[in-house]
């Protein structure tokens, strides 16, 4: 177990696959910060831009904030990349703009955390479950839109996807004030079999009535799986949602397959 005292730690941390079962505990996500500012604009790849990158199986983090301060003008700038199996996170805050949380691979569980970002700010091809989360979209650059999920499942036989359960889908005050001019979406497909569901969550009215957005073409719209089940709030109305073959208004049985 590693105890991280109250403070601001300006560094980029890598926990390799050979370091397993590490527990990282802070004094609280309001007082313990690991912060960085790497970005694609400054010459880093998306994968290497992470403030904290974890590959060791069995990783657990609690009561800590991980952030990337690069800003929306620096485009892809990961705060947290997780490539670790059986990883879990409790009462953490993950803060950034584009590509905030890279759920890269394997099985991951997030509970009672906060995440903020602009474009594709939960992305990757893990089997990732989020429960009781505050998911907060931020104001992007002029002319941009916001997207929460960008899941990248690329073959039918993978058991991966993003499952968002009993969460709050919110926006910052700045984005709320500009929501008539800035479109916001639940997700868009990074790969052909992109999979993401929103279950029993509150969705505020800044989300566009279409709900979901194409990437750049119609590719994948018949092979992806996007679903919504029993959500509530003014942005949860599905009457004007996309009419893609891969979009589903789910029933209990299909939603159950994505729950833990």
C-alpha atoms as a PDB file:
ATOM      1  CA  UNK A   1       0.000   0.000   0.000  1.00  0.00           C
ATOM      2  CA  UNK A   2       1.240   3.487  -0.899  1.00  0.00           C
ATOM      3  CA  UNK A   3      -0.119   6.382   1.152  1.00  0.00           C
ATOM      4  CA  UNK A   4      -0.066   9.688  -0.722  1.00  0.00           C
ATOM      5  CA  UNK A   5      -0.355  12.588   1.692  1.00  0.00           C
ATOM      6  CA  UNK A   6      -2.274  15.766   1.065  1.00  0.00           C
ATOM      7  CA  UNK A   7      -0.510  17.863  -1.570  1.00  0.00           C
ATOM      8  CA  UNK A   8      -0.018  18.554  -5.264  1.00  0.00           C
ATOM      9  CA  UNK A   9       2.410  16.170  -6.986  1.00  0.00           C
ATOM     10  CA  UNK A  10       3.474  17.456 -10.401  1.00  0.00           C
ATOM     11  CA  UNK A  11       4.784  14.345 -12.112  1.00  0.00           C
ATOM     12  CA  UNK A  12       3.973  11.571 -14.555  1.00  0.00           C
ATOM     13  CA  UNK A  13       3.732   8.165 -12.915  1.00  0.00           C
ATOM     14  CA  UNK A  14       3.996   4.755 -14.601  1.00  0.00           C
ATOM     15  CA  UNK A  15       3.139   1.532 -12.772  1.00  0.00           C
ATOM     16  CA  UNK A  16       4.353  -1.331 -15.021  1.00  0.00           C
ATOM     17  CA  UNK A  17       2.794  -4.763 -15.411  1.00  0.00           C
ATOM     18  CA  UNK A  18       5.400  -6.354 -13.117  1.00  0.00           C
ATOM     19  CA  UNK A  19       4.120  -4.264 -10.175  1.00  0.00           C
ATOM     20  CA  UNK A  20       0.905  -6.011  -9.143  1.00  0.00           C
ATOM     21  CA  UNK A  21      -1.647  -5.509  -6.347  1.00  0.00           C
ATOM     22  CA  UNK A  22      -0.584  -1.942  -5.613  1.00  0.00           C
ATOM     23  CA  UNK A  23      -2.968   0.151  -3.509  1.00  0.00           C
ATOM     24  CA  UNK A  24      -2.743   3.940  -3.843  1.00  0.00           C
ATOM     25  CA  UNK A  25      -4.574   5.864  -1.101  1.00  0.00           C
ATOM     26  CA  UNK A  26      -4.770   9.626  -0.771  1.00  0.00           C
ATOM     27  CA  UNK A  27      -6.104  11.938   1.929  1.00  0.00           C
ATOM     28  CA  UNK A  28      -9.099  12.816  -0.242  1.00  0.00           C
ATOM     29  CA  UNK A  29      -9.735  13.758  -3.844  1.00  0.00           C
ATOM     30  CA  UNK A  30     -10.106  17.394  -2.752  1.00  0.00           C
ATOM     31  CA  UNK A  31      -6.605  17.579  -1.237  1.00  0.00           C
ATOM     32  CA  UNK A  32      -4.389  14.920  -2.887  1.00  0.00           C
ATOM     33  CA  UNK A  33      -3.509  15.623  -6.530  1.00  0.00           C
ATOM     34  CA  UNK A  34      -1.273  13.962  -9.101  1.00  0.00           C
ATOM     35  CA  UNK A  35      -1.073  16.411 -11.977  1.00  0.00           C
ATOM     36  CA  UNK A  36       0.583  16.683 -15.381  1.00  0.00           C
ATOM     37  CA  UNK A  37       0.223  18.462 -18.710  1.00  0.00           C
ATOM     38  CA  UNK A  38       1.482  16.179 -21.484  1.00  0.00           C
ATOM     39  CA  UNK A  39      -0.456  16.350 -24.761  1.00  0.00           C
ATOM     40  CA  UNK A  40      -0.416  15.338 -28.406  1.00  0.00           C
ATOM     41  CA  UNK A  41       0.159  18.953 -29.442  1.00  0.00           C
ATOM     42  CA  UNK A  42       3.354  18.975 -27.375  1.00  0.00           C
ATOM     43  CA  UNK A  43       4.684  15.838 -29.060  1.00  0.00           C
ATOM     44  CA  UNK A  44       3.373  12.989 -26.909  1.00  0.00           C
ATOM     45  CA  UNK A  45       1.214  10.166 -28.235  1.00  0.00           C
ATOM     46  CA  UNK A  46      -2.210   9.767 -26.674  1.00  0.00           C
ATOM     47  CA  UNK A  47      -0.989   6.569 -24.995  1.00  0.00           C
ATOM     48  CA  UNK A  48       2.124   8.240 -23.533  1.00  0.00           C
ATOM     49  CA  UNK A  49       0.455  11.474 -22.478  1.00  0.00           C
ATOM     50  CA  UNK A  50      -1.089  10.009 -19.306  1.00  0.00           C
ATOM     51  CA  UNK A  51      -0.376  11.669 -15.974  1.00  0.00           C
ATOM     52  CA  UNK A  52      -0.834   8.263 -14.327  1.00  0.00           C
ATOM     53  CA  UNK A  53      -0.485   5.046 -16.347  1.00  0.00           C
ATOM     54  CA  UNK A  54      -1.203   1.703 -14.694  1.00  0.00           C
ATOM     55  CA  UNK A  55      -0.519  -1.758 -16.157  1.00  0.00           C
ATOM     56  CA  UNK A  56      -0.082  -3.836 -12.982  1.00  0.00           C
ATOM     57  CA  UNK A  57      -2.900  -6.290 -12.270  1.00  0.00           C
ATOM     58  CA  UNK A  58      -4.977  -5.779  -9.125  1.00  0.00           C
ATOM     59  CA  UNK A  59      -4.421  -2.026  -8.861  1.00  0.00           C
ATOM     60  CA  UNK A  60      -6.636  -0.076  -6.437  1.00  0.00           C
ATOM     61  CA  UNK A  61      -6.859   3.713  -6.011  1.00  0.00           C
ATOM     62  CA  UNK A  62      -8.910   5.611  -3.423  1.00  0.00           C
ATOM     63  CA  UNK A  63      -9.400   9.236  -2.380  1.00  0.00           C
ATOM     64  CA  UNK A  64      -7.114  10.883  -4.915  1.00  0.00           C
ATOM     65  CA  UNK A  65      -7.328  13.219  -7.931  1.00  0.00           C
ATOM     66  CA  UNK A  66      -5.508  12.506 -11.179  1.00  0.00           C
ATOM     67  CA  UNK A  67      -5.531  15.358 -13.671  1.00  0.00           C
ATOM     68  CA  UNK A  68      -4.123  16.579 -16.940  1.00  0.00           C
ATOM     69  CA  UNK A  69      -4.008  20.387 -17.085  1.00  0.00           C
ATOM     70  CA  UNK A  70      -3.031  20.691 -20.754  1.00  0.00           C
ATOM     71  CA  UNK A  71      -6.352  22.315 -21.640  1.00  0.00           C
ATOM     72  CA  UNK A  72      -8.735  21.848 -24.577  1.00  0.00           C
ATOM     73  CA  UNK A  73      -6.434  23.608 -27.046  1.00  0.00           C
ATOM     74  CA  UNK A  74      -3.853  20.816 -26.620  1.00  0.00           C
ATOM     75  CA  UNK A  75      -6.316  18.179 -27.934  1.00  0.00           C
ATOM     76  CA  UNK A  76      -5.621  14.592 -26.760  1.00  0.00           C
ATOM     77  CA  UNK A  77      -4.190  14.764 -23.250  1.00  0.00           C
ATOM     78  CA  UNK A  78      -4.840  11.755 -21.010  1.00  0.00           C
ATOM     79  CA  UNK A  79      -5.084  12.142 -17.250  1.00  0.00           C
ATOM     80  CA  UNK A  80      -5.331   8.434 -16.433  1.00  0.00           C
ATOM     81  CA  UNK A  81      -4.590   5.375 -18.572  1.00  0.00           C
ATOM     82  CA  UNK A  82      -5.523   1.961 -17.204  1.00  0.00           C
ATOM     83  CA  UNK A  83      -4.154  -1.168 -18.903  1.00  0.00           C
ATOM     84  CA  UNK A  84      -4.491  -3.329 -15.789  1.00  0.00           C
ATOM     85  CA  UNK A  85      -6.771  -6.289 -15.175  1.00  0.00           C
ATOM     86  CA  UNK A  86      -8.929  -6.351 -12.033  1.00  0.00           C
ATOM     87  CA  UNK A  87      -8.372  -2.642 -11.387  1.00  0.00           C
ATOM     88  CA  UNK A  88     -10.734  -0.717  -9.097  1.00  0.00           C
ATOM     89  CA  UNK A  89     -11.202   2.939  -8.170  1.00  0.00           C
ATOM     90  CA  UNK A  90     -13.188   4.469  -5.309  1.00  0.00           C
ATOM     91  CA  UNK A  91     -13.875   8.124  -4.479  1.00  0.00           C
ATOM     92  CA  UNK A  92     -11.377   9.389  -7.031  1.00  0.00           C
ATOM     93  CA  UNK A  93     -11.538  12.413  -9.329  1.00  0.00           C
ATOM     94  CA  UNK A  94     -10.209  12.171 -12.883  1.00  0.00           C
ATOM     95  CA  UNK A  95      -9.965  15.576 -14.513  1.00  0.00           C
ATOM     96  CA  UNK A  96      -8.997  16.654 -18.007  1.00  0.00           C
ATOM     97  CA  UNK A  97     -10.346  17.717 -21.363  1.00  0.00           C
ATOM     98  CA  UNK A  98      -9.999  15.535 -24.480  1.00  0.00           C
ATOM     99  CA  UNK A  99      -9.351  11.824 -23.734  1.00  0.00           C
ATOM    100  CA  UNK A 100      -9.373  12.248 -19.949  1.00  0.00           C
ATOM    101  CA  UNK A 101      -9.705   8.570 -18.985  1.00  0.00           C
ATOM    102  CA  UNK A 102      -8.207   5.940 -21.271  1.00  0.00           C
ATOM    103  CA  UNK A 103      -9.773   2.629 -20.208  1.00  0.00           C
ATOM    104  CA  UNK A 104      -7.279   0.880 -22.428  1.00  0.00           C
ATOM    105  CA  UNK A 105      -7.825  -2.821 -21.720  1.00  0.00           C
ATOM    106  CA  UNK A 106      -8.878  -5.608 -19.334  1.00  0.00           C
ATOM    107  CA  UNK A 107     -11.464  -5.453 -16.526  1.00  0.00           C
ATOM    108  CA  UNK A 108     -11.981  -2.226 -14.580  1.00  0.00           C
ATOM    109  CA  UNK A 109     -14.459  -0.998 -11.960  1.00  0.00           C
ATOM    110  CA  UNK A 110     -15.135   2.609 -10.916  1.00  0.00           C
ATOM    111  CA  UNK A 111     -17.354   3.576  -7.970  1.00  0.00           C
ATOM    112  CA  UNK A 112     -18.412   6.962  -6.528  1.00  0.00           C
ATOM    113  CA  UNK A 113     -15.875   8.922  -8.533  1.00  0.00           C
ATOM    114  CA  UNK A 114     -15.949  12.136 -10.565  1.00  0.00           C
ATOM    115  CA  UNK A 115     -14.764  12.576 -14.128  1.00  0.00           C
ATOM    116  CA  UNK A 116     -14.717  15.663 -16.326  1.00  0.00           C
ATOM    117  CA  UNK A 117     -13.755  16.279 -19.931  1.00  0.00           C
ATOM    118  CA  UNK A 118     -14.739  17.503 -23.364  1.00  0.00           C
ATOM    119  CA  UNK A 119     -14.290  15.066 -26.271  1.00  0.00           C
ATOM    120  CA  UNK A 120     -14.093  11.251 -25.990  1.00  0.00           C
ATOM    121  CA  UNK A 121     -13.258  11.611 -22.339  1.00  0.00           C
ATOM    122  CA  UNK A 122     -13.960   7.975 -21.500  1.00  0.00           C
ATOM    123  CA  UNK A 123     -12.278   6.003 -24.288  1.00  0.00           C
ATOM    124  CA  UNK A 124     -10.698   2.625 -24.924  1.00  0.00           C
ATOM    125  CA  UNK A 125     -11.423  -1.088 -25.125  1.00  0.00           C
ATOM    126  CA  UNK A 126     -11.620  -2.297 -21.540  1.00  0.00           C
ATOM    127  CA  UNK A 127     -14.568  -4.028 -19.922  1.00  0.00           C
ATOM    128  CA  UNK A 128     -15.258  -0.997 -17.729  1.00  0.00           C
ATOM    129  CA  UNK A 129     -18.124  -0.480 -15.291  1.00  0.00           C
ATOM    130  CA  UNK A 130     -18.945   2.905 -13.740  1.00  0.00           C
ATOM    131  CA  UNK A 131     -21.358   3.119 -10.799  1.00  0.00           C
ATOM    132  CA  UNK A 132     -22.644   6.135  -8.841  1.00  0.00           C
ATOM    133  CA  UNK A 133     -20.358   8.399 -10.855  1.00  0.00           C
ATOM    134  CA  UNK A 134     -20.554  12.119 -11.557  1.00  0.00           C
ATOM    135  CA  UNK A 135     -19.797  12.451 -15.272  1.00  0.00           C
ATOM    136  CA  UNK A 136     -19.306  16.125 -16.094  1.00  0.00           C
ATOM    137  CA  UNK A 137     -18.917  17.521 -19.605  1.00  0.00           C
ATOM    138  CA  UNK A 138     -16.855  20.693 -19.915  1.00  0.00           C
ATOM    139  CA  UNK A 139     -16.795  23.569 -22.385  1.00  0.00           C
ATOM    140  CA  UNK A 140     -14.735  22.606 -25.473  1.00  0.00           C
ATOM    141  CA  UNK A 141     -12.881  24.784 -27.949  1.00  0.00           C
ATOM    142  CA  UNK A 142     -14.977  27.037 -30.221  1.00  0.00           C
ATOM    143  CA  UNK A 143     -16.568  24.997 -32.997  1.00  0.00           C
ATOM    144  CA  UNK A 144     -16.190  21.695 -31.135  1.00  0.00           C
ATOM    145  CA  UNK A 145     -18.793  19.393 -29.578  1.00  0.00           C
ATOM    146  CA  UNK A 146     -18.592  17.216 -26.457  1.00  0.00           C
ATOM    147  CA  UNK A 147     -18.737  13.414 -26.344  1.00  0.00           C
ATOM    148  CA  UNK A 148     -18.597  11.275 -23.216  1.00  0.00           C
ATOM    149  CA  UNK A 149     -17.711   7.781 -24.486  1.00  0.00           C
ATOM    150  CA  UNK A 150     -15.579   6.565 -27.374  1.00  0.00           C
ATOM    151  CA  UNK A 151     -15.373   2.816 -26.996  1.00  0.00           C
ATOM    152  CA  UNK A 152     -13.053   0.904 -29.334  1.00  0.00           C
ATOM    153  CA  UNK A 153     -14.123  -2.735 -29.451  1.00  0.00           C
ATOM    154  CA  UNK A 154     -12.971  -3.933 -32.878  1.00  0.00           C
ATOM    155  CA  UNK A 155     -14.078  -7.584 -33.121  1.00  0.00           C
ATOM    156  CA  UNK A 156     -17.336  -9.334 -32.337  1.00  0.00           C
ATOM    157  CA  UNK A 157     -15.729 -11.947 -30.079  1.00  0.00           C
ATOM    158  CA  UNK A 158     -14.350  -9.457 -27.531  1.00  0.00           C
ATOM    159  CA  UNK A 159     -16.145  -9.090 -24.186  1.00  0.00           C
ATOM    160  CA  UNK A 160     -15.485  -5.392 -23.775  1.00  0.00           C
ATOM    161  CA  UNK A 161     -17.567  -2.262 -23.433  1.00  0.00           C
ATOM    162  CA  UNK A 162     -18.391   0.728 -21.251  1.00  0.00           C
ATOM    163  CA  UNK A 163     -21.280   0.300 -18.811  1.00  0.00           C
ATOM    164  CA  UNK A 164     -22.504   3.412 -17.012  1.00  0.00           C
ATOM    165  CA  UNK A 165     -24.910   2.564 -14.171  1.00  0.00           C
ATOM    166  CA  UNK A 166     -26.734   4.822 -11.702  1.00  0.00           C
ATOM    167  CA  UNK A 167     -24.602   7.821 -12.636  1.00  0.00           C
ATOM    168  CA  UNK A 168     -25.252  11.553 -13.025  1.00  0.00           C
ATOM    169  CA  UNK A 169     -24.620  12.949 -16.512  1.00  0.00           C
ATOM    170  CA  UNK A 170     -23.995  16.653 -15.946  1.00  0.00           C
ATOM    171  CA  UNK A 171     -22.300  19.710 -17.453  1.00  0.00           C
ATOM    172  CA  UNK A 172     -20.303  22.587 -16.040  1.00  0.00           C
ATOM    173  CA  UNK A 173     -22.095  25.907 -15.653  1.00  0.00           C
ATOM    174  CA  UNK A 174     -20.186  27.306 -18.629  1.00  0.00           C
ATOM    175  CA  UNK A 175     -21.326  24.481 -20.884  1.00  0.00           C
ATOM    176  CA  UNK A 176     -24.924  24.773 -19.632  1.00  0.00           C
ATOM    177  CA  UNK A 177     -24.935  28.456 -20.529  1.00  0.00           C
ATOM    178  CA  UNK A 178     -23.725  27.644 -24.035  1.00  0.00           C
ATOM    179  CA  UNK A 179     -25.647  24.405 -24.601  1.00  0.00           C
ATOM    180  CA  UNK A 180     -27.757  25.947 -27.373  1.00  0.00           C
ATOM    181  CA  UNK A 181     -24.575  26.433 -29.403  1.00  0.00           C
ATOM    182  CA  UNK A 182     -22.486  23.435 -28.312  1.00  0.00           C
ATOM    183  CA  UNK A 183     -23.835  19.978 -29.071  1.00  0.00           C
ATOM    184  CA  UNK A 184     -23.155  17.234 -26.521  1.00  0.00           C
ATOM    185  CA  UNK A 185     -23.464  13.483 -26.950  1.00  0.00           C
ATOM    186  CA  UNK A 186     -23.355  10.257 -24.946  1.00  0.00           C
ATOM    187  CA  UNK A 187     -20.905   8.569 -27.288  1.00  0.00           C
ATOM    188  CA  UNK A 188     -19.478   7.909 -30.735  1.00  0.00           C
ATOM    189  CA  UNK A 189     -17.871   4.764 -32.218  1.00  0.00           C
ATOM    190  CA  UNK A 190     -14.082   4.658 -32.291  1.00  0.00           C
ATOM    191  CA  UNK A 191     -14.139   1.134 -33.790  1.00  0.00           C
ATOM    192  CA  UNK A 192     -16.653  -1.041 -35.671  1.00  0.00           C
ATOM    193  CA  UNK A 193     -18.035  -2.914 -32.649  1.00  0.00           C
ATOM    194  CA  UNK A 194     -18.034   0.000 -30.226  1.00  0.00           C
ATOM    195  CA  UNK A 195     -20.134  -0.895 -27.171  1.00  0.00           C
ATOM    196  CA  UNK A 196     -21.521   1.477 -24.535  1.00  0.00           C
ATOM    197  CA  UNK A 197     -24.664   1.533 -22.406  1.00  0.00           C
ATOM    198  CA  UNK A 198     -26.259   3.982 -19.982  1.00  0.00           C
ATOM    199  CA  UNK A 199     -28.392   2.303 -17.317  1.00  0.00           C
ATOM    200  CA  UNK A 200     -30.669   3.907 -14.694  1.00  0.00           C
ATOM    201  CA  UNK A 201     -28.736   7.167 -14.842  1.00  0.00           C
ATOM    202  CA  UNK A 202     -29.761  10.812 -14.649  1.00  0.00           C
ATOM    203  CA  UNK A 203     -29.170  12.603 -17.962  1.00  0.00           C
ATOM    204  CA  UNK A 204     -29.453  16.382 -17.927  1.00  0.00           C
ATOM    205  CA  UNK A 205     -30.862  18.410 -20.796  1.00  0.00           C
ATOM    206  CA  UNK A 206     -27.574  19.568 -22.324  1.00  0.00           C
ATOM    207  CA  UNK A 207     -27.374  16.218 -24.161  1.00  0.00           C
ATOM    208  CA  UNK A 208     -28.522  16.516 -27.779  1.00  0.00           C
ATOM    209  CA  UNK A 209     -31.881  14.791 -28.455  1.00  0.00           C
ATOM    210  CA  UNK A 210     -30.104  12.466 -30.937  1.00  0.00           C
ATOM    211  CA  UNK A 211     -28.058  11.162 -28.014  1.00  0.00           C
ATOM    212  CA  UNK A 212     -25.231   9.683 -30.072  1.00  0.00           C
ATOM    213  CA  UNK A 213     -22.924  10.847 -32.863  1.00  0.00           C
ATOM    214  CA  UNK A 214     -21.226   9.217 -35.845  1.00  0.00           C
ATOM    215  CA  UNK A 215     -17.441   9.260 -36.046  1.00  0.00           C
ATOM    216  CA  UNK A 216     -16.865  10.559 -39.586  1.00  0.00           C
ATOM    217  CA  UNK A 217     -18.935   8.194 -41.734  1.00  0.00           C
ATOM    218  CA  UNK A 218     -21.703   5.597 -41.456  1.00  0.00           C
ATOM    219  CA  UNK A 219     -19.129   2.877 -40.799  1.00  0.00           C
ATOM    220  CA  UNK A 220     -20.003   0.776 -37.762  1.00  0.00           C
ATOM    221  CA  UNK A 221     -23.556   2.017 -37.290  1.00  0.00           C
ATOM    222  CA  UNK A 222     -24.914  -1.492 -37.927  1.00  0.00           C
ATOM    223  CA  UNK A 223     -22.258  -3.351 -35.914  1.00  0.00           C
ATOM    224  CA  UNK A 224     -21.897  -1.191 -32.791  1.00  0.00           C
ATOM    225  CA  UNK A 225     -24.026  -1.717 -29.676  1.00  0.00           C
ATOM    226  CA  UNK A 226     -25.285   1.432 -27.975  1.00  0.00           C
ATOM    227  CA  UNK A 227     -28.074   1.131 -25.439  1.00  0.00           C
ATOM    228  CA  UNK A 228     -30.118   3.018 -22.882  1.00  0.00           C
ATOM    229  CA  UNK A 229     -32.217   1.549 -20.093  1.00  0.00           C
ATOM    230  CA  UNK A 230     -34.525   3.210 -17.586  1.00  0.00           C
ATOM    231  CA  UNK A 231     -32.669   6.511 -17.462  1.00  0.00           C
ATOM    232  CA  UNK A 232     -34.328   9.649 -16.138  1.00  0.00           C
ATOM    233  CA  UNK A 233     -33.971  13.405 -16.354  1.00  0.00           C
ATOM    234  CA  UNK A 234     -34.701  15.872 -19.167  1.00  0.00           C
ATOM    235  CA  UNK A 235     -31.949  14.536 -21.419  1.00  0.00           C
ATOM    236  CA  UNK A 236     -33.080  10.913 -21.164  1.00  0.00           C
ATOM    237  CA  UNK A 237     -36.046  11.178 -23.539  1.00  0.00           C
ATOM    238  CA  UNK A 238     -35.418   8.739 -26.405  1.00  0.00           C
ATOM    239  CA  UNK A 239     -38.091   9.904 -28.888  1.00  0.00           C
ATOM    240  CA  UNK A 240     -35.553  11.626 -31.152  1.00  0.00           C
ATOM    241  CA  UNK A 241     -32.605   9.294 -30.639  1.00  0.00           C
ATOM    242  CA  UNK A 242     -30.573   8.038 -33.614  1.00  0.00           C
ATOM    243  CA  UNK A 243     -32.214   5.386 -35.797  1.00  0.00           C
ATOM    244  CA  UNK A 244     -29.091   3.286 -36.274  1.00  0.00           C
ATOM    245  CA  UNK A 245     -29.372  -0.532 -36.469  1.00  0.00           C
ATOM    246  CA  UNK A 246     -26.907  -0.773 -33.574  1.00  0.00           C
ATOM    247  CA  UNK A 247     -28.810   1.543 -31.213  1.00  0.00           C
ATOM    248  CA  UNK A 248     -31.147  -0.086 -28.677  1.00  0.00           C
ATOM    249  CA  UNK A 249     -33.726   1.001 -26.153  1.00  0.00           C
ATOM    250  CA  UNK A 250     -32.987  -1.866 -23.810  1.00  0.00           C
ATOM    251  CA  UNK A 251     -35.241  -4.109 -21.761  1.00  0.00           C
ATOM    252  CA  UNK A 252     -34.398  -5.493 -18.332  1.00  0.00           C
ATOM    253  CA  UNK A 253     -32.877  -8.717 -19.641  1.00  0.00           C
ATOM    254  CA  UNK A 254     -30.466  -7.017 -22.031  1.00  0.00           C
ATOM    255  CA  UNK A 255     -29.528  -4.384 -19.427  1.00  0.00           C
ATOM    256  CA  UNK A 256     -28.825  -7.110 -16.866  1.00  0.00           C
ATOM    257  CA  UNK A 257     -26.015  -8.449 -19.055  1.00  0.00           C
ATOM    258  CA  UNK A 258     -24.136  -5.163 -18.562  1.00  0.00           C
ATOM    259  CA  UNK A 259     -24.691  -4.860 -14.801  1.00  0.00           C
ATOM    260  CA  UNK A 260     -22.564  -6.051 -11.884  1.00  0.00           C
END
